[in-house]
Amino acid sequence: MIDIIFGHYNYWIVVVLMMAGFYTVISRGNLIKKIAGINIFQTSVFLLYISIGYVEKGTAPIIAEGYTVYSNPLPHVLILTAIVVGVATTALGLALVVRIKEAYGTIEEDEIHDQDMSL
Amino acid sequence: MIDTLIDITLLAFLVFTAVAIIRMRNLFVIIMLFSLYSLFSAGLFAVMDAADVAFTEAAVGAGISTVLMLGTLALTKNHEEKPPSHLARLPLLVVLVTGGALVYGTYDIPSFGDPASPAQTHVGPYYIQHGKEDTSAPNIVTAVLASYRGYDTLGEVTVIFTAGIGVMLLIGGRLMRKQKRKDQR
Amino acid sequence: MKHNLILRLIAKFLFPVIALFAFYVQFHGDYGPGGGFQAGVILSVAFIFYALVYGLKTTEEILPPHVLRLLASSGVLIYAGTGVVSLLMGENFLDYDPLSSEPAAGQHLGILVIELGVGITVSSVMLMIFYAFAGRGQP
């Protein structure tokens, strides 16, 4: 039991964070807050990947004398690029929010929906 | 031992920050908390031996995305989120069910830091053993990024470029100038 | 922030330091942590910092948006072009072995060039995005 807790608490907390982001996305109507929620979700997925790549008593995957155990470099590569791609796509989302604000005068989802229905 | 302690502390900070982001309604505070969240996760990446990733997350998450979000806030002039009109029961249910399923799924994942897990025994050891002689770059992350998986990275760079073009098309600023000229006439 | 003397002075001192650090990260990426992605972001942060203190107009005079557009596309071109060069030299796409006399040296050269392309694209795209957000609605 203790083994399971110590071996998995990292994943559980990552799931909690993921769900916090997911909840923000589906329950709140403010578009900026939704994007913050998406980013929380995204960062927790990164944490999950890096947790899987971690090796006990290892070190960062930069080959040096005196070290034999390194953490897995593959998740690092995937997440490194994903972070930068993530900020680029976040910028795209924020640009859409700016355009929505200019077109509708609001960034609250229900008000946008009302305006669309009243047309 | 000290690693585990730092790990647990940072994870606790992350959970507190995430809950605070859900509960806060001032958008400025939310953005600042999100920046803090990125910084904590960068620390966590560093604890989990992912130096490159921590570096990137600290520069990108805590730096650029905060600036961009603040820029959006300045453009939308909307500083307070509307209070939710009703308790969101359905989203809560969805989240609890999904989270429960995911936690159930983690029982099949090998323990945290297990050197014998499939992720550690598949292609990773090859990179670590042969990376330096193949590419003469001691940093294996760079070797994999640019050489072994160079095709992958080409795609990522193209995605970034495309996103940049998209932002330029959406809010490049030409429309506003044209409107202004029309107004002056 | 146009009238804040301390900020203006510190920005002037810090700009070269941040830019130098970006170049260090760029070209030292195969020995230590770093590489094109991080270096590009850090370099754009230097310019964003400058723009926050001195205003967008001054920064756009130093680095005009049309130059950025050119840089952003040339980075991708450098990356894909390296792949085409290795293709023409009789190897697979993005296999850098034939770029130099020794395969390992060729790989090293290839990684440096690729990372340069990545750095150029990332930094100019990030700055392009920042310009778009900061310049929206301004005359």
mmCIF file with all atom_site columns, N, CA and C in Angstrom, chain A residues 67-90:
data_model
loop_
_atom_site.group_PDB
_atom_site.id
_atom_site.type_symbol
_atom_site.label_atom_id
_atom_site.label_alt_id
_atom_site.label_comp_id
_atom_site.label_asym_id
_atom_site.label_entity_id
_atom_site.label_seq_id
_atom_site.pdbx_PDB_ins_code
_atom_site.Cartn_x
_atom_site.Cartn_y
_atom_site.Cartn_z
_atom_site.occupancy
_atom_site.B_iso_or_equiv
_atom_site.pdbx_formal_charge
_atom_site.auth_seq_id
_atom_site.auth_comp_id
_atom_site.auth_asym_id
_atom_site.auth_atom_id
_atom_site.pdbx_PDB_model_num
ATOM 1  N N  . TYR A 1 67 ? 28.920 9.763  -14.155 1.00 0.00 ? 67 TYR A N  1
ATOM 2  C CA . TYR A 1 67 ? 27.485 9.488  -14.039 1.00 0.00 ? 67 TYR A CA 1
ATOM 3  C C  . TYR A 1 67 ? 27.118 8.377  -15.015 1.00 0.00 ? 67 TYR A C  1
ATOM 4  N N  . THR A 1 68 ? 26.311 7.462  -14.546 1.00 0.00 ? 68 THR A N  1
ATOM 5  C CA . THR A 1 68 ? 25.881 6.394  -15.451 1.00 0.00 ? 68 THR A CA 1
ATOM 6  C C  . THR A 1 68 ? 24.369 6.365  -15.612 1.00 0.00 ? 68 THR A C  1
ATOM 7  N N  . VAL A 1 69 ? 23.628 6.872  -14.627 1.00 0.00 ? 69 VAL A N  1
ATOM 8  C CA . VAL A 1 69 ? 22.170 6.812  -14.700 1.00 0.00 ? 69 VAL A CA 1
ATOM 9  C C  . VAL A 1 69 ? 21.642 8.181  -15.131 1.00 0.00 ? 69 VAL A C  1
ATOM 10 N N  . TYR A 1 70 ? 20.933 8.192  -16.246 1.00 0.00 ? 70 TYR A N  1
ATOM 11 C CA . TYR A 1 70 ? 20.359 9.444  -16.746 1.00 0.00 ? 70 TYR A CA 1
ATOM 12 C C  . TYR A 1 70 ? 18.860 9.278  -16.884 1.00 0.00 ? 70 TYR A C  1
ATOM 13 N N  . SER A 1 71 ? 18.124 10.397 -16.756 1.00 0.00 ? 71 SER A N  1
ATOM 14 C CA . SER A 1 71 ? 16.683 10.293 -17.008 1.00 0.00 ? 71 SER A CA 1
ATOM 15 C C  . SER A 1 71 ? 16.457 10.190 -18.512 1.00 0.00 ? 71 SER A C  1
ATOM 16 N N  . ASN A 1 72 ? 15.266 9.751  -18.879 1.00 0.00 ? 72 ASN A N  1
ATOM 17 C CA . ASN A 1 72 ? 14.960 9.442  -20.279 1.00 0.00 ? 72 ASN A CA 1
ATOM 18 C C  . ASN A 1 72 ? 14.882 10.723 -21.107 1.00 0.00 ? 72 ASN A C  1
ATOM 19 N N  . PRO A 1 73 ? 15.720 10.884 -22.128 1.00 0.00 ? 73 PRO A N  1
ATOM 20 C CA . PRO A 1 73 ? 15.712 12.158 -22.858 1.00 0.00 ? 73 PRO A CA 1
ATOM 21 C C  . PRO A 1 73 ? 14.505 12.335 -23.785 1.00 0.00 ? 73 PRO A C  1
ATOM 22 N N  . LEU A 1 74 ? 13.841 11.233 -24.156 1.00 0.00 ? 74 LEU A N  1
ATOM 23 C CA . LEU A 1 74 ? 12.797 11.346 -25.170 1.00 0.00 ? 74 LEU A CA 1
ATOM 24 C C  . LEU A 1 74 ? 11.607 12.199 -24.719 1.00 0.00 ? 74 LEU A C  1
ATOM 25 N N  . PRO A 1 75 ? 11.037 11.961 -23.509 1.00 0.00 ? 75 PRO A N  1
ATOM 26 C CA . PRO A 1 75 ? 9.944  12.843 -23.067 1.00 0.00 ? 75 PRO A CA 1
ATOM 27 C C  . PRO A 1 75 ? 10.378 14.298 -22.983 1.00 0.00 ? 75 PRO A C  1
ATOM 28 N N  . HIS A 1 76 ? 11.638 14.535 -22.600 1.00 0.00 ? 76 HIS A N  1
ATOM 29 C CA . HIS A 1 76 ? 12.131 15.912 -22.506 1.00 0.00 ? 76 HIS A CA 1
ATOM 30 C C  . HIS A 1 76 ? 12.041 16.602 -23.860 1.00 0.00 ? 76 HIS A C  1
ATOM 31 N N  . VAL A 1 77 ? 12.459 15.861 -24.911 1.00 0.00 ? 77 VAL A N  1
ATOM 32 C CA . VAL A 1 77 ? 12.438 16.454 -26.250 1.00 0.00 ? 77 VAL A CA 1
ATOM 33 C C  . VAL A 1 77 ? 11.012 16.778 -26.660 1.00 0.00 ? 77 VAL A C  1
ATOM 34 N N  . LEU A 1 78 ? 10.119 15.794 -26.446 1.00 0.00 ? 78 LEU A N  1
ATOM 35 C CA . LEU A 1 78 ? 8.723  16.004 -26.864 1.00 0.00 ? 78 LEU A CA 1
ATOM 36 C C  . LEU A 1 78 ? 8.124  17.206 -26.155 1.00 0.00 ? 78 LEU A C  1
ATOM 37 N N  . ILE A 1 79 ? 8.399  17.330 -24.841 1.00 0.00 ? 79 ILE A N  1
ATOM 38 C CA . ILE A 1 79 ? 7.759  18.383 -24.062 1.00 0.00 ? 79 ILE A CA 1
ATOM 39 C C  . ILE A 1 79 ? 8.393  19.740 -24.331 1.00 0.00 ? 79 ILE A C  1
ATOM 40 N N  . LEU A 1 80 ? 9.720  19.720 -24.550 1.00 0.00 ? 80 LEU A N  1
ATOM 41 C CA . LEU A 1 80 ? 10.431 20.971 -24.870 1.00 0.00 ? 80 LEU A CA 1
ATOM 42 C C  . LEU A 1 80 ? 9.794  21.661 -26.070 1.00 0.00 ? 80 LEU A C  1
ATOM 43 N N  . THR A 1 81 ? 9.576  20.877 -27.138 1.00 0.00 ? 81 THR A N  1
ATOM 44 C CA . THR A 1 81 ? 8.972  21.490 -28.315 1.00 0.00 ? 81 THR A CA 1
ATOM 45 C C  . THR A 1 81 ? 7.511  21.806 -28.053 1.00 0.00 ? 81 THR A C  1
ATOM 46 N N  . ALA A 1 82 ? 6.843  20.945 -27.281 1.00 0.00 ? 82 ALA A N  1
ATOM 47 C CA . ALA A 1 82 ? 5.415  21.177 -27.022 1.00 0.00 ? 82 ALA A CA 1
ATOM 48 C C  . ALA A 1 82 ? 5.189  22.470 -26.256 1.00 0.00 ? 82 ALA A C  1
ATOM 49 N N  . ILE A 1 83 ? 6.120  22.836 -25.362 1.00 0.00 ? 83 ILE A N  1
ATOM 50 C CA . ILE A 1 83 ? 5.944  24.066 -24.591 1.00 0.00 ? 83 ILE A CA 1
ATOM 51 C C  . ILE A 1 83 ? 5.944  25.272 -25.531 1.00 0.00 ? 83 ILE A C  1
ATOM 52 N N  . VAL A 1 84 ? 6.917  25.295 -26.449 1.00 0.00 ? 84 VAL A N  1
ATOM 53 C CA . VAL A 1 84 ? 7.025  26.461 -27.330 1.00 0.00 ? 84 VAL A CA 1
ATOM 54 C C  . VAL A 1 84 ? 5.858  26.491 -28.321 1.00 0.00 ? 84 VAL A C  1
ATOM 55 N N  . VAL A 1 85 ? 5.486  25.294 -28.845 1.00 0.00 ? 85 VAL A N  1
ATOM 56 C CA . VAL A 1 85 ? 4.307  25.247 -29.711 1.00 0.00 ? 85 VAL A CA 1
ATOM 57 C C  . VAL A 1 85 ? 3.072  25.681 -28.921 1.00 0.00 ? 85 VAL A C  1
ATOM 58 N N  . GLY A 1 86 ? 3.026  25.271 -27.630 1.00 0.00 ? 86 GLY A N  1
ATOM 59 C CA . GLY A 1 86 ? 1.883  25.633 -26.792 1.00 0.00 ? 86 GLY A CA 1
ATOM 60 C C  . GLY A 1 86 ? 1.734  27.131 -26.665 1.00 0.00 ? 86 GLY A C  1
ATOM 61 N N  . VAL A 1 87 ? 2.840  27.846 -26.465 1.00 0.00 ? 87 VAL A N  1
ATOM 62 C CA . VAL A 1 87 ? 2.701  29.297 -26.306 1.00 0.00 ? 87 VAL A CA 1
ATOM 63 C C  . VAL A 1 87 ? 2.295  29.932 -27.638 1.00 0.00 ? 87 VAL A C  1
ATOM 64 N N  . ALA A 1 88 ? 2.750  29.358 -28.756 1.00 0.00 ? 88 ALA A N  1
ATOM 65 C CA . ALA A 1 88 ? 2.343  29.921 -30.050 1.00 0.00 ? 88 ALA A CA 1
ATOM 66 C C  . ALA A 1 88 ? 0.849  29.733 -30.266 1.00 0.00 ? 88 ALA A C  1
ATOM 67 N N  . THR A 1 89 ? 0.337  28.537 -29.920 1.00 0.00 ? 89 THR A N  1
ATOM 68 C CA . THR A 1 89 ? -1.102 28.318 -30.115 1.00 0.00 ? 89 THR A CA 1
ATOM 69 C C  . THR A 1 89 ? -1.918 29.115 -29.100 1.00 0.00 ? 89 THR A C  1
ATOM 70 N N  . THR A 1 90 ? -1.376 29.295 -27.874 1.00 0.00 ? 90 THR A N  1
ATOM 71 C CA . THR A 1 90 ? -2.057 30.143 -26.901 1.00 0.00 ? 90 THR A CA 1
ATOM 72 C C  . THR A 1 90 ? -2.192 31.564 -27.440 1.00 0.00 ? 90 THR A C  1
#
